[in-house]
CSV table of C-alpha atoms in Angstrom, one decimal:
chain,number,residue,atom,x,y,z
F,147,GLN,CA,1.6,-14.4,-5.7
F,148,LYS,CA,3.6,-11.8,-7.5
F,149,GLU,CA,7.0,-11.3,-5.8
F,150,VAL,CA,8.4,-7.9,-5.2
F,151,GLU,CA,11.8,-7.7,-3.5
F,152,GLN,CA,13.5,-4.8,-1.9
F,153,ASN,CA,16.6,-4.5,0.3
F,154,SER,CA,15.2,-4.0,3.7
F,155,GLY,CA,18.0,-1.8,4.8
F,156,PRO,CA,18.3,0.2,6.8
F,157,LEU,CA,19.9,2.6,4.4
F,158,SER,CA,21.5,5.6,6.0
F,159,VAL,CA,22.7,8.7,4.2
F,160,PRO,CA,23.9,12.1,5.2
F,161,GLU,CA,21.8,15.2,4.5
F,162,GLY,CA,22.3,16.4,1.0
F,163,ALA,CA,23.4,13.1,-0.4
F,164,ILE,CA,21.7,10.9,-3.0
F,165,ALA,CA,19.7,8.0,-1.6
F,166,SER,CA,19.2,5.0,-4.0
F,167,LEU,CA,16.5,2.5,-3.4
F,168,ASN,CA,16.1,-0.6,-5.5
F,169,CYS,CA,13.3,-3.1,-6.3
F,170,THR,CA,13.0,-6.2,-8.4
F,171,TYR,CA,9.9,-8.0,-9.4
F,172,SER,CA,9.1,-11.5,-10.6
F,173,ASP,CA,6.2,-11.0,-13.0
F,174,ARG,CA,7.5,-10.1,-16.4
F,175,GLY,CA,4.1,-9.0,-17.4
F,176,SER,CA,3.9,-6.2,-14.8
F,177,GLN,CA,3.0,-2.9,-16.4
F,178,SER,CA,2.8,-0.2,-13.7
F,179,PHE,CA,5.2,0.5,-10.9
F,180,PHE,CA,4.8,2.7,-7.9
F,181,TRP,CA,6.9,4.1,-5.1
F,182,TYR,CA,5.2,4.9,-1.8
F,183,ARG,CA,6.6,6.5,1.3
F,184,GLN,CA,5.4,5.3,4.7
F,185,TYR,CA,6.2,7.1,8.0
F,186,SER,CA,6.1,5.0,11.1
F,187,GLY,CA,2.5,4.3,12.2
F,188,LYS,CA,1.1,6.0,9.2
F,189,SER,CA,-0.4,4.8,5.9
F,190,PRO,CA,1.5,4.9,2.6
F,191,GLU,CA,1.5,8.0,0.5
F,192,LEU,CA,2.3,8.0,-3.2
F,193,ILE,CA,5.6,9.5,-4.4
F,194,MET,CA,5.4,8.6,-8.0
F,195,PHE,CA,4.6,6.0,-10.6
F,196,ILE,CA,6.3,4.9,-13.8
F,197,TYR,CA,5.3,2.5,-16.5
F,198,SER,CA,7.7,3.2,-19.4
F,199,ASN,CA,11.3,2.1,-19.5
F,200,GLY,CA,13.7,4.9,-18.7
F,201,ASP,CA,13.7,7.7,-16.2
F,202,LYS,CA,11.0,9.8,-14.8
F,203,GLU,CA,11.8,12.8,-12.7
F,204,ASP,CA,9.6,14.7,-10.2
F,205,GLY,CA,11.4,17.3,-8.2
F,206,ARG,CA,14.1,15.6,-6.1
F,207,PHE,CA,12.8,12.2,-7.0
F,208,THR,CA,13.7,10.1,-10.0
F,209,ALA,CA,12.2,6.7,-10.8
F,210,GLN,CA,14.0,4.4,-13.1
F,211,LEU,CA,12.5,1.4,-14.8
F,212,ASN,CA,14.2,-1.4,-16.7
F,213,LYS,CA,11.6,-4.0,-17.7
F,214,ALA,CA,14.2,-6.3,-19.4
F,215,SER,CA,15.9,-6.6,-16.0
F,216,GLN,CA,12.7,-6.5,-14.1
F,217,TYR,CA,14.2,-3.7,-12.0
F,218,VAL,CA,12.8,-0.4,-10.8
F,219,SER,CA,14.6,2.1,-8.6
F,220,LEU,CA,14.1,5.4,-6.8
F,221,LEU,CA,16.7,8.1,-6.4
F,222,ILE,CA,16.3,10.9,-3.9
F,223,ARG,CA,18.6,13.8,-4.5
F,224,ASP,CA,19.5,16.3,-1.9
F,225,SER,CA,18.2,14.0,0.8
F,226,GLN,CA,16.6,15.7,3.8
F,227,PRO,CA,16.0,14.4,7.3
F,228,SER,CA,12.2,14.6,6.6
F,229,ASP,CA,12.8,12.0,3.9
F,230,SER,CA,13.5,9.5,6.7
F,231,ALA,CA,10.8,6.8,6.2
F,232,THR,CA,10.2,3.4,4.8
F,233,TYR,CA,9.9,3.3,1.0
F,234,LEU,CA,7.6,0.8,-0.6
F,235,CYS,CA,7.8,-0.5,-4.1
F,236,ALA,CA,4.6,-1.7,-5.6
F,237,VAL,CA,3.7,-3.4,-8.8
F,238,ASN,CA,0.4,-3.8,-10.7
F,239,GLY,CA,0.6,-7.0,-12.8
F,240,ARG,CA,-0.6,-7.5,-16.3
F,241,GLY,CA,-4.3,-8.5,-16.3
F,242,SER,CA,-4.7,-7.4,-12.7
F,243,THR,CA,-7.6,-5.1,-11.8
F,244,LEU,CA,-6.2,-1.6,-11.6
F,245,GLY,CA,-5.5,-1.0,-7.9
F,246,ARG,CA,-4.6,-4.6,-7.1
F,247,LEU,CA,-1.0,-3.8,-6.1
F,248,TYR,CA,1.7,-6.1,-4.8
F,249,PHE,CA,4.1,-4.5,-2.4
F,250,GLY,CA,7.7,-5.2,-1.4
F,251,ARG,CA,8.6,-5.2,2.3
F,252,GLY,CA,10.0,-1.7,2.1
F,253,THR,CA,13.4,-0.1,2.6
F,254,GLN,CA,14.0,1.9,5.7
F,255,LEU,CA,15.8,5.1,4.9
F,256,THR,CA,17.4,7.4,7.5
F,257,VAL,CA,18.8,10.7,6.5
F,258,TRP,CA,21.0,12.2,9.3
F,259,PRO,CA,21.8,15.9,9.6
N,116,GLY,CA,-5.8,12.1,-6.2
N,117,ALA,CA,-8.5,11.0,-3.8
N,118,VAL,CA,-9.1,11.8,-0.1
N,119,VAL,CA,-9.9,8.6,1.9
N,120,SER,CA,-10.9,8.6,5.5
N,121,GLN,CA,-11.0,5.6,7.9
N,122,HIS,CA,-12.6,5.2,11.2
N,123,PRO,CA,-11.6,4.2,13.9
N,124,SER,CA,-7.9,4.9,13.7
N,125,ARG,CA,-7.3,2.7,16.7
N,126,VAL,CA,-9.4,0.0,18.3
N,127,ILE,CA,-8.8,-2.5,21.1
N,128,CYS,CA,-11.1,-5.3,21.6
N,129,LYS,CA,-11.4,-8.6,23.5
N,130,SER,CA,-10.9,-11.9,21.8
N,131,GLY,CA,-14.1,-13.2,20.3
N,132,THR,CA,-15.7,-9.9,19.6
N,133,SER,CA,-16.4,-8.3,16.2
N,134,VAL,CA,-15.0,-5.0,15.0
N,135,LYS,CA,-16.2,-2.8,12.2
N,136,ILE,CA,-13.9,-0.5,10.3
N,137,GLU,CA,-15.3,2.2,8.0
N,138,CYS,CA,-13.6,3.5,4.9
N,139,ARG,CA,-15.0,6.6,3.2
N,140,SER,CA,-14.0,8.2,-0.1
N,141,LEU,CA,-14.6,11.9,0.5
N,142,ASP,CA,-14.1,13.4,-2.9
N,143,PHE,CA,-14.5,10.5,-5.3
N,144,GLN,CA,-17.2,8.1,-6.1
N,145,ALA,CA,-15.5,4.8,-5.8
N,146,THR,CA,-17.0,1.7,-7.4
N,147,THR,CA,-14.0,-0.2,-6.2
N,148,MET,CA,-12.1,0.0,-2.9
N,149,PHE,CA,-9.2,-2.2,-1.7
N,150,TRP,CA,-8.5,-3.5,1.7
N,151,TYR,CA,-4.9,-4.2,2.8
N,152,ARG,CA,-3.4,-5.5,6.0
N,153,GLN,CA,0.1,-4.8,7.3
N,154,PHE,CA,1.8,-6.7,10.1
N,155,PRO,CA,4.7,-5.1,11.9
N,156,LYS,CA,7.8,-4.9,9.8
N,157,LYS,CA,6.0,-6.6,7.0
N,158,SER,CA,4.7,-5.6,3.6
N,159,LEU,CA,1.1,-4.5,2.8
N,160,MET,CA,-0.9,-7.5,1.8
N,161,LEU,CA,-4.0,-7.2,-0.3
N,162,MET,CA,-6.9,-8.8,1.4
N,163,ALA,CA,-9.9,-8.1,-0.9
N,164,THR,CA,-11.4,-5.9,-3.5
N,165,SER,CA,-14.6,-4.3,-2.4
N,166,ASN,CA,-17.1,-3.8,-5.2
N,167,GLU,CA,-20.0,-1.4,-4.8
N,168,GLY,CA,-23.3,-3.2,-4.9
N,169,SER,CA,-21.9,-6.7,-5.2
N,170,LYS,CA,-19.8,-9.2,-3.4
N,171,ALA,CA,-16.2,-8.5,-2.5
N,172,THR,CA,-13.4,-10.5,-4.2
N,173,TYR,CA,-11.1,-12.0,-1.7
N,174,GLU,CA,-7.4,-12.9,-2.2
N,175,GLN,CA,-6.3,-16.4,-1.8
N,176,GLY,CA,-5.9,-17.4,1.8
N,177,VAL,CA,-8.2,-14.7,3.2
N,178,GLU,CA,-11.2,-16.0,5.0
N,179,LYS,CA,-14.3,-14.3,3.6
N,180,ASP,CA,-16.5,-15.4,6.6
N,181,LYS,CA,-14.0,-13.8,9.0
N,182,PHE,CA,-13.4,-10.6,7.1
N,183,LEU,CA,-16.8,-9.4,6.0
N,184,ILE,CA,-16.8,-6.6,3.5
N,185,ASN,CA,-19.8,-4.4,2.6
N,186,HIS,CA,-19.7,-1.7,-0.1
N,187,ALA,CA,-23.2,-0.3,0.1
N,188,SER,CA,-22.5,3.0,-1.6
N,189,LEU,CA,-20.0,4.7,-3.8
N,190,THR,CA,-18.4,6.4,-0.9
N,191,LEU,CA,-18.4,3.8,1.9
N,192,SER,CA,-16.9,0.4,2.4
N,193,THR,CA,-16.8,-1.4,5.7
N,194,LEU,CA,-14.6,-4.3,6.9
N,195,THR,CA,-15.9,-6.3,9.8
N,196,VAL,CA,-13.4,-8.6,11.6
N,197,THR,CA,-15.6,-11.3,13.1
N,198,SER,CA,-14.7,-13.3,16.2
N,199,ALA,CA,-11.4,-11.5,16.4
N,200,HIS,CA,-8.4,-13.2,17.8
N,201,PRO,CA,-5.0,-11.9,18.8
N,202,GLU,CA,-3.5,-13.0,15.5
N,203,ASP,CA,-5.9,-10.6,13.8
N,204,SER,CA,-4.1,-7.7,15.4
N,205,SER,CA,-2.7,-5.7,12.5
N,206,PHE,CA,-2.9,-2.4,10.7
N,207,TYR,CA,-5.8,-2.4,8.3
N,208,ILE,CA,-5.7,0.1,5.4
N,209,CYS,CA,-8.3,0.8,2.8
N,210,SER,CA,-7.6,2.4,-0.5
N,211,VAL,CA,-9.2,3.9,-3.6
N,212,GLN,CA,-8.1,3.8,-7.2
N,213,THR,CA,-9.4,6.7,-9.2
N,214,GLY,CA,-9.4,5.0,-12.6
N,215,ALA,CA,-6.9,7.4,-14.0
N,216,GLY,CA,-5.4,4.6,-16.0
N,217,THR,CA,-2.2,4.0,-14.2
N,218,GLY,CA,-3.5,2.2,-11.1
N,219,GLU,CA,-2.1,4.3,-8.3
N,220,LEU,CA,-3.8,3.9,-5.0
N,221,PHE,CA,-4.7,6.5,-2.5
N,222,PHE,CA,-4.8,5.2,1.1
N,223,GLY,CA,-6.9,6.0,4.1
N,224,GLU,CA,-5.1,6.7,7.4
N,225,GLY,CA,-5.3,3.1,8.5
N,226,SER,CA,-6.9,1.4,11.5
N,227,ARG,CA,-4.8,-0.3,14.1
N,228,LEU,CA,-6.6,-3.2,15.6
N,229,THR,CA,-5.4,-4.8,18.8
N,230,VAL,CA,-7.1,-7.9,20.0
N,231,LEU,CA,-6.5,-8.9,23.6
């Protein structure tokens, strides 16, 4: 089983602040990394993916990948109360069928007004 | 992306009965779909890979005789929980991977099963 670890939180930040979410993974051969957002009682929705070392920005979201450290993070700038959700890190290992993702337990984020 | 629809969204059944959950890919012909399960406060766990026209591939520890998967067309996969027990109560979510090359999944709305 491929291990994906996240701080379970909860993480609480004020509106307008930067929220930083972290994830580590055990399979050094992992190639694709994903961040999903899941509201309570709902299914996950894709925020962004990254597969190259470095940063990838999409609006208020920035994913960072460091394969040497087996670490991936998500930064949310100008956090809004609507960002309050559980954020799931997912990994697709080397050799795995595309779509066979392994998820962390998620970090619960609360953005307070 | 892909639009994925699941039905029913909620189901309550008695112990010992069977429950069928449908997953439809509305705008994409999916040769492969994935079934995940999520217990409260827990991560999503991959149960099986559903292959159109052939047998599903189950993850280690998932009972294939208990969780029957049928993928009869490019737009429909079904998961049947046979002889359900209270420990099968969970959130079942199907997903589609569009083959874009990066492996991202698009999820259905999920089906919450409660077994009394």
